[in-house]
Tab-separated table of N, CA and C in Angstrom:
chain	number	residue	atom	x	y	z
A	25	UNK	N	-14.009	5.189	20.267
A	25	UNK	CA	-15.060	5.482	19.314
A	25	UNK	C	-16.411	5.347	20.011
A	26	UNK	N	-17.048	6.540	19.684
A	26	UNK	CA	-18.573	6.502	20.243
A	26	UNK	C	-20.002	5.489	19.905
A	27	UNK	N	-20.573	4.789	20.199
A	27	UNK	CA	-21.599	4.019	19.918
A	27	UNK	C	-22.654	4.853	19.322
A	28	UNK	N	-23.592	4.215	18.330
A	28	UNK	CA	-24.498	5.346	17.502
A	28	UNK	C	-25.663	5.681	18.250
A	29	UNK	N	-25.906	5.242	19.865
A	29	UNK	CA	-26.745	6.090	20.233
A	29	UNK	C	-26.145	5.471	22.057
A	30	UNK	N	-26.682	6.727	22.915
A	30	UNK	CA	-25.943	6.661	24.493
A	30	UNK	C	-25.989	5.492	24.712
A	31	UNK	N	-25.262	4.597	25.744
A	31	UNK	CA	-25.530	3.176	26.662
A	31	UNK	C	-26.538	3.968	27.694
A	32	UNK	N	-26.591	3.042	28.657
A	32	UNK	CA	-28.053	2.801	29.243
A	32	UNK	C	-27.045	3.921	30.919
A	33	UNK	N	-25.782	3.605	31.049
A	33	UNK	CA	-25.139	4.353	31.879
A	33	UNK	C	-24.726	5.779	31.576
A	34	UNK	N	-25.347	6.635	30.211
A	34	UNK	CA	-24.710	7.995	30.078
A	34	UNK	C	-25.888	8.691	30.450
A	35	UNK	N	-26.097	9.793	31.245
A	35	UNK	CA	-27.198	10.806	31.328
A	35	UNK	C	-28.180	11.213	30.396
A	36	UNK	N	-27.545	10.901	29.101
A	36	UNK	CA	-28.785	11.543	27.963
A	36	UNK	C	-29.397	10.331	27.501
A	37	UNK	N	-29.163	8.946	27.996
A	37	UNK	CA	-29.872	7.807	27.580
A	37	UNK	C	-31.479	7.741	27.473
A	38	UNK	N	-31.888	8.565	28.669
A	38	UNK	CA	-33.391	8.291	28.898
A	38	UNK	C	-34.073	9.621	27.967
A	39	UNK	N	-33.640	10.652	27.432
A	39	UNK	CA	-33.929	11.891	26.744
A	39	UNK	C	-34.051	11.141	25.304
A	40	UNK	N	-33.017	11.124	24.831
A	40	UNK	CA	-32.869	10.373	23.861
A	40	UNK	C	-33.412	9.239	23.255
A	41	UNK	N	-33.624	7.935	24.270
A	41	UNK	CA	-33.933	6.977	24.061
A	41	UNK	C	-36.089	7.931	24.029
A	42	UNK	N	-36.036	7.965	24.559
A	42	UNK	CA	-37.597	8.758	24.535
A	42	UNK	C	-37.890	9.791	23.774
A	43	UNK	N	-37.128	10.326	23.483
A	43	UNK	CA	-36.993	11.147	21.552
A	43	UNK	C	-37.211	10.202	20.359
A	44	UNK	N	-36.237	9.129	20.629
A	44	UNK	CA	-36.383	8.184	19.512
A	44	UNK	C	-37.815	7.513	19.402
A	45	UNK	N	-38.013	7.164	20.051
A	45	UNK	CA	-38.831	6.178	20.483
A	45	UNK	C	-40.521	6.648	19.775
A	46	UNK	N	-40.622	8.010	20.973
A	46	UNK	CA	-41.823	8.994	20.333
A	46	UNK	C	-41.785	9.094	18.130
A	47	UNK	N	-40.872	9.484	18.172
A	47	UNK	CA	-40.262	9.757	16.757
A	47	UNK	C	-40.910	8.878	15.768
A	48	UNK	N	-40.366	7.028	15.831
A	48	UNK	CA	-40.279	6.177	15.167
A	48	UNK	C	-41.895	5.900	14.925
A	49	UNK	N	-42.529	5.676	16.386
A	49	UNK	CA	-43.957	5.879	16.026
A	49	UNK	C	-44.786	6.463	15.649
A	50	UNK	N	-44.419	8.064	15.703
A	50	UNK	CA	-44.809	8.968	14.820
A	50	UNK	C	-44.609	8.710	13.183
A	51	UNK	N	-43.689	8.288	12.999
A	51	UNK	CA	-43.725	7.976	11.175
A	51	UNK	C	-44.023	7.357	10.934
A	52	UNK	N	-44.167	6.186	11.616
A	52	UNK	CA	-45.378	4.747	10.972
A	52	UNK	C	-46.834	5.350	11.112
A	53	UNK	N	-47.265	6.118	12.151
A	53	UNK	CA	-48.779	6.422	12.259
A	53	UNK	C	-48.656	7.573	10.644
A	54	UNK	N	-48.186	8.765	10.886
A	54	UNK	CA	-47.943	9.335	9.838
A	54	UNK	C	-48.133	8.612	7.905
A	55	UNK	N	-47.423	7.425	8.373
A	55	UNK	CA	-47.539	6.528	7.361
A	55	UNK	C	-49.037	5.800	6.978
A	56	UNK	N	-49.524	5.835	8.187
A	56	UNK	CA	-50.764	5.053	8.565
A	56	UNK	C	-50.309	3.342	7.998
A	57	UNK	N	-49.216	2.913	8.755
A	57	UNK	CA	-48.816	1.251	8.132
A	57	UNK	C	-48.992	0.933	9.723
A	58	UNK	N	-49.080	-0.445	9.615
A	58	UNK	CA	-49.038	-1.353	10.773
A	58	UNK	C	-47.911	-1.286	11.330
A	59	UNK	N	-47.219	-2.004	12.618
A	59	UNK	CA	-46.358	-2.964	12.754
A	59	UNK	C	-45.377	-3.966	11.631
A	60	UNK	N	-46.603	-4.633	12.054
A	60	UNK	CA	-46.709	-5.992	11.016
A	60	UNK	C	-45.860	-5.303	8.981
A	61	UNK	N	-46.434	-4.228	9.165
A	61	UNK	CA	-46.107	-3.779	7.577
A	61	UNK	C	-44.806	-3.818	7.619
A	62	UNK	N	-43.968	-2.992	8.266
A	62	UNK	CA	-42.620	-2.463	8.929
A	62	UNK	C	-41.828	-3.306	8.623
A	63	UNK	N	-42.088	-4.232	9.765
A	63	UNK	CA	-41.509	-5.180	9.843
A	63	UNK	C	-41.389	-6.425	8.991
A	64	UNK	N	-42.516	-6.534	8.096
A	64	UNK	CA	-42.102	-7.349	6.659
A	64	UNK	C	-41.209	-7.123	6.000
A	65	UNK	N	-41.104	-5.310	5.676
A	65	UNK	CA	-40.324	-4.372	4.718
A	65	UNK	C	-38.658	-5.058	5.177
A	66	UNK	N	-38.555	-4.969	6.700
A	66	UNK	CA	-37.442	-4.690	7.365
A	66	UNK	C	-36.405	-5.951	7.765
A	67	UNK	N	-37.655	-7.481	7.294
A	67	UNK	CA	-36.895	-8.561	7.512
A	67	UNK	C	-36.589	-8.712	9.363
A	68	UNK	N	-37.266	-8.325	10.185
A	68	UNK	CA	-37.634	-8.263	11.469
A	68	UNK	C	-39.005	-8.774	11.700
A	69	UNK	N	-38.881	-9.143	13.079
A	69	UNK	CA	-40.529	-9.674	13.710
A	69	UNK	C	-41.294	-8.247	14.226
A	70	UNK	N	-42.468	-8.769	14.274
A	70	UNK	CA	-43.437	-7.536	14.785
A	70	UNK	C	-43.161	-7.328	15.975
A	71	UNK	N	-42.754	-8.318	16.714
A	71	UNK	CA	-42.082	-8.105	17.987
A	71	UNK	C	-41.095	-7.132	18.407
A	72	UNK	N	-40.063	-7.025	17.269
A	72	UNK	CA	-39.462	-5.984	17.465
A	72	UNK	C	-39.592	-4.544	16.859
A	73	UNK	N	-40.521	-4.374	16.281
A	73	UNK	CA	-41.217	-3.465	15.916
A	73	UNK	C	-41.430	-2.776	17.019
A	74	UNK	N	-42.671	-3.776	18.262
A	74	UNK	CA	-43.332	-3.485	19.335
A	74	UNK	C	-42.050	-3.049	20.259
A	75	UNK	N	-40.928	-3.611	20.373
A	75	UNK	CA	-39.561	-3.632	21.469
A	75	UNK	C	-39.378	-2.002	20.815
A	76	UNK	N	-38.993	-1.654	19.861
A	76	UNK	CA	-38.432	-0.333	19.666
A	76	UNK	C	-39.686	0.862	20.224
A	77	UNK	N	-40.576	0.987	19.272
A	77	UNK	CA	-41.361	1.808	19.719
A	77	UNK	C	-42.076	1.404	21.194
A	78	UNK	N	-41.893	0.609	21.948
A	78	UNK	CA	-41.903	0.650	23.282
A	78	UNK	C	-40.791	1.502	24.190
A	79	UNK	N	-39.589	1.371	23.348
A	79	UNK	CA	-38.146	2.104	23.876
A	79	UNK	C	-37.645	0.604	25.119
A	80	UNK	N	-38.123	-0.346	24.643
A	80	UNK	CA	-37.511	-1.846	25.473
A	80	UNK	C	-36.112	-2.042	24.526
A	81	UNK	N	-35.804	-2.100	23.796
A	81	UNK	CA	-34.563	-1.953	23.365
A	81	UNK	C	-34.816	-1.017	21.925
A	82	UNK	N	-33.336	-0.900	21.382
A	82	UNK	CA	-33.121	0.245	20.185
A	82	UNK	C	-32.600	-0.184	19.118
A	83	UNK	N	-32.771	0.314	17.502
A	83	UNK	CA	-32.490	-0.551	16.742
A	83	UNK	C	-30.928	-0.212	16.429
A	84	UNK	N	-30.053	-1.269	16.152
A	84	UNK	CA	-29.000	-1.046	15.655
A	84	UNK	C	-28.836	-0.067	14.632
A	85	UNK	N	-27.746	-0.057	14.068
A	85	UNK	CA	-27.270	1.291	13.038
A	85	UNK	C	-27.805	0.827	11.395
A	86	UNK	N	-27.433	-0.712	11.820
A	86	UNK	CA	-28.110	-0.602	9.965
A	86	UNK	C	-29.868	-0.964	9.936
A	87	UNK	N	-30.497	-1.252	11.254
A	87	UNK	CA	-31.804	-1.208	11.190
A	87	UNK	C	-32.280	0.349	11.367
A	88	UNK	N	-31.647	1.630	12.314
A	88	UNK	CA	-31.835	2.601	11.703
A	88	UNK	C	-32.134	3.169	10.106
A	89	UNK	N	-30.932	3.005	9.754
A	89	UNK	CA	-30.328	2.937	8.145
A	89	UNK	C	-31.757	2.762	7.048
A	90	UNK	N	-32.012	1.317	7.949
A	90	UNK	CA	-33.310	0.542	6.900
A	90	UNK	C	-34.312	1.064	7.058
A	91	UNK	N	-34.677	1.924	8.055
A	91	UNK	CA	-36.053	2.666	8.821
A	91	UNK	C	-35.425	3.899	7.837
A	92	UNK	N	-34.954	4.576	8.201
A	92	UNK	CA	-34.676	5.869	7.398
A	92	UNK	C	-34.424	5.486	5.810
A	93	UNK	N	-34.487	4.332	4.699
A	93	UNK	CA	-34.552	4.128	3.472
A	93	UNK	C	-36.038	4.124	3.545
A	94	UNK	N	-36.456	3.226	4.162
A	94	UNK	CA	-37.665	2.721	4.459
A	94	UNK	C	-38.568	3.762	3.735
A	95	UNK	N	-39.189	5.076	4.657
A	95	UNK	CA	-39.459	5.925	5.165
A	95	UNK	C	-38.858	7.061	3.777
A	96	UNK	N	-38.185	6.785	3.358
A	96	UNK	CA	-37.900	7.917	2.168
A	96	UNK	C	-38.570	7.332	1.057
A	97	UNK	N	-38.326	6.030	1.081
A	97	UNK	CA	-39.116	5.434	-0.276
A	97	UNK	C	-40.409	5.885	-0.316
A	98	UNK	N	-40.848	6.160	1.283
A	98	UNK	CA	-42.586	6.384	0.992
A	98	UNK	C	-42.497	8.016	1.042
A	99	UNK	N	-41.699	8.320	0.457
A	99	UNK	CA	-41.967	9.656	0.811
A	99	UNK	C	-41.915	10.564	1.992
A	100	UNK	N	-41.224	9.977	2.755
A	100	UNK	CA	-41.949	10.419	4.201
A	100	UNK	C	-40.217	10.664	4.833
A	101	UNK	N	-39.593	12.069	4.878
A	101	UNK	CA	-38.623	12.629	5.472
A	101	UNK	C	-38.506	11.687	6.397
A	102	UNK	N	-37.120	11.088	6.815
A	102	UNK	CA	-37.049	10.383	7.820
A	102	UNK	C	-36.180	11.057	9.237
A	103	UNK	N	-36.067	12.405	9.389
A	103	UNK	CA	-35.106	13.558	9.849
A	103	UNK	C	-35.402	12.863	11.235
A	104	UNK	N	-37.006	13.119	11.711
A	104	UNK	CA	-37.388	12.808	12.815
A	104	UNK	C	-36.560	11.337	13.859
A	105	UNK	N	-36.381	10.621	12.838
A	105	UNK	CA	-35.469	9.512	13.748
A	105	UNK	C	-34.340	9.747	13.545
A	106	UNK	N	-33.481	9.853	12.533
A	106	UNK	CA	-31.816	9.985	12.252
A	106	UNK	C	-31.978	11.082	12.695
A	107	UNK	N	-32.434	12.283	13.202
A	107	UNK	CA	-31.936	12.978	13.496
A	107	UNK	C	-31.849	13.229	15.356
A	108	UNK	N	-31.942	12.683	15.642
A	108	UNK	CA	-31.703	11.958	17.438
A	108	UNK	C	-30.586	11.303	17.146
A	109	UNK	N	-30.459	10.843	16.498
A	109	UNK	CA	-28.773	9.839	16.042
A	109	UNK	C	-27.524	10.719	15.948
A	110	UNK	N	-28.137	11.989	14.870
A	110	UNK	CA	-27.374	12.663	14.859
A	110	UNK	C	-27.011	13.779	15.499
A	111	UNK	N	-27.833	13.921	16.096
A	111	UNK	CA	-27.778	14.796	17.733
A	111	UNK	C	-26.456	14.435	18.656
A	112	UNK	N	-26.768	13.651	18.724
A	112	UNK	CA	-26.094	12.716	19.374
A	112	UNK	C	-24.168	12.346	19.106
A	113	UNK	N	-24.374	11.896	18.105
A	113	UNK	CA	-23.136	12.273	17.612
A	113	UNK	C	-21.988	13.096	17.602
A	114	UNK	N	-22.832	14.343	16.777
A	114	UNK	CA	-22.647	15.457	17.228
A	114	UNK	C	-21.670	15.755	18.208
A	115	UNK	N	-22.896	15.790	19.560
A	115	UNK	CA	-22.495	16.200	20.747
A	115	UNK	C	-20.930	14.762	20.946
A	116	UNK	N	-21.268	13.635	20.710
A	116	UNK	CA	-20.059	13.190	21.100
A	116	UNK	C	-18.083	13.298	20.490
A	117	UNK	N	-18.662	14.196	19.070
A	117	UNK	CA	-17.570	14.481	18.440
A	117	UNK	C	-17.398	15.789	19.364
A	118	UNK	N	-18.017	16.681	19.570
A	118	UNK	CA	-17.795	17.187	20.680
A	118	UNK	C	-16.363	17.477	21.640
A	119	UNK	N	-16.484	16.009	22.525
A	119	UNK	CA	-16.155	15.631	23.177
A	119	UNK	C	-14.387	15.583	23.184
């Protein structure tokens, strides 16, 4: 069974991981919310707020999940991140 986004050893890690990454910060600015906001919503530190949209590490599947509820509640299509997830996928059912 495939992991919900590449390990750090598959070729599309660095595409991907830098799709996401661009993405996530795009919908908080979009949002015009902080960090700090996010991450209240999300039951996470601002720290890892800063770790994701840095692309220093990636959020698990149900902190995805919570970013993409997140993000619908405000109105705000969340395609742009789940949909690198599901790219992804995809290609690994693929397989």
């Amino acid at each position: 069974m495939s992991s919900t986004f590449p390990t750090k050893n598959e070729p599309s890690y660095e595409k991907r991981a830098s799709q996401f990454v661009r993405r996530l910060r795009y919908l908080r600015d979009k949002q015009g919310v902080t960090q700090a906001d996010v991450s209240s919503v999300l039951g996470v530190t601002k720290s890892t707020i800063s770790l994701w949209e840095n692309g220093d590490t990636i959020p698990d599947a149900k902190s995805i999940a919570a970013l993409a509820d997140y993000y619908t509640r405000q109105g705000i299509d969340p395609t742009p991140i789940v949909g690198v997830i599901e790219e992804h996928c995809e290609t690994c059912c693929e397989e």
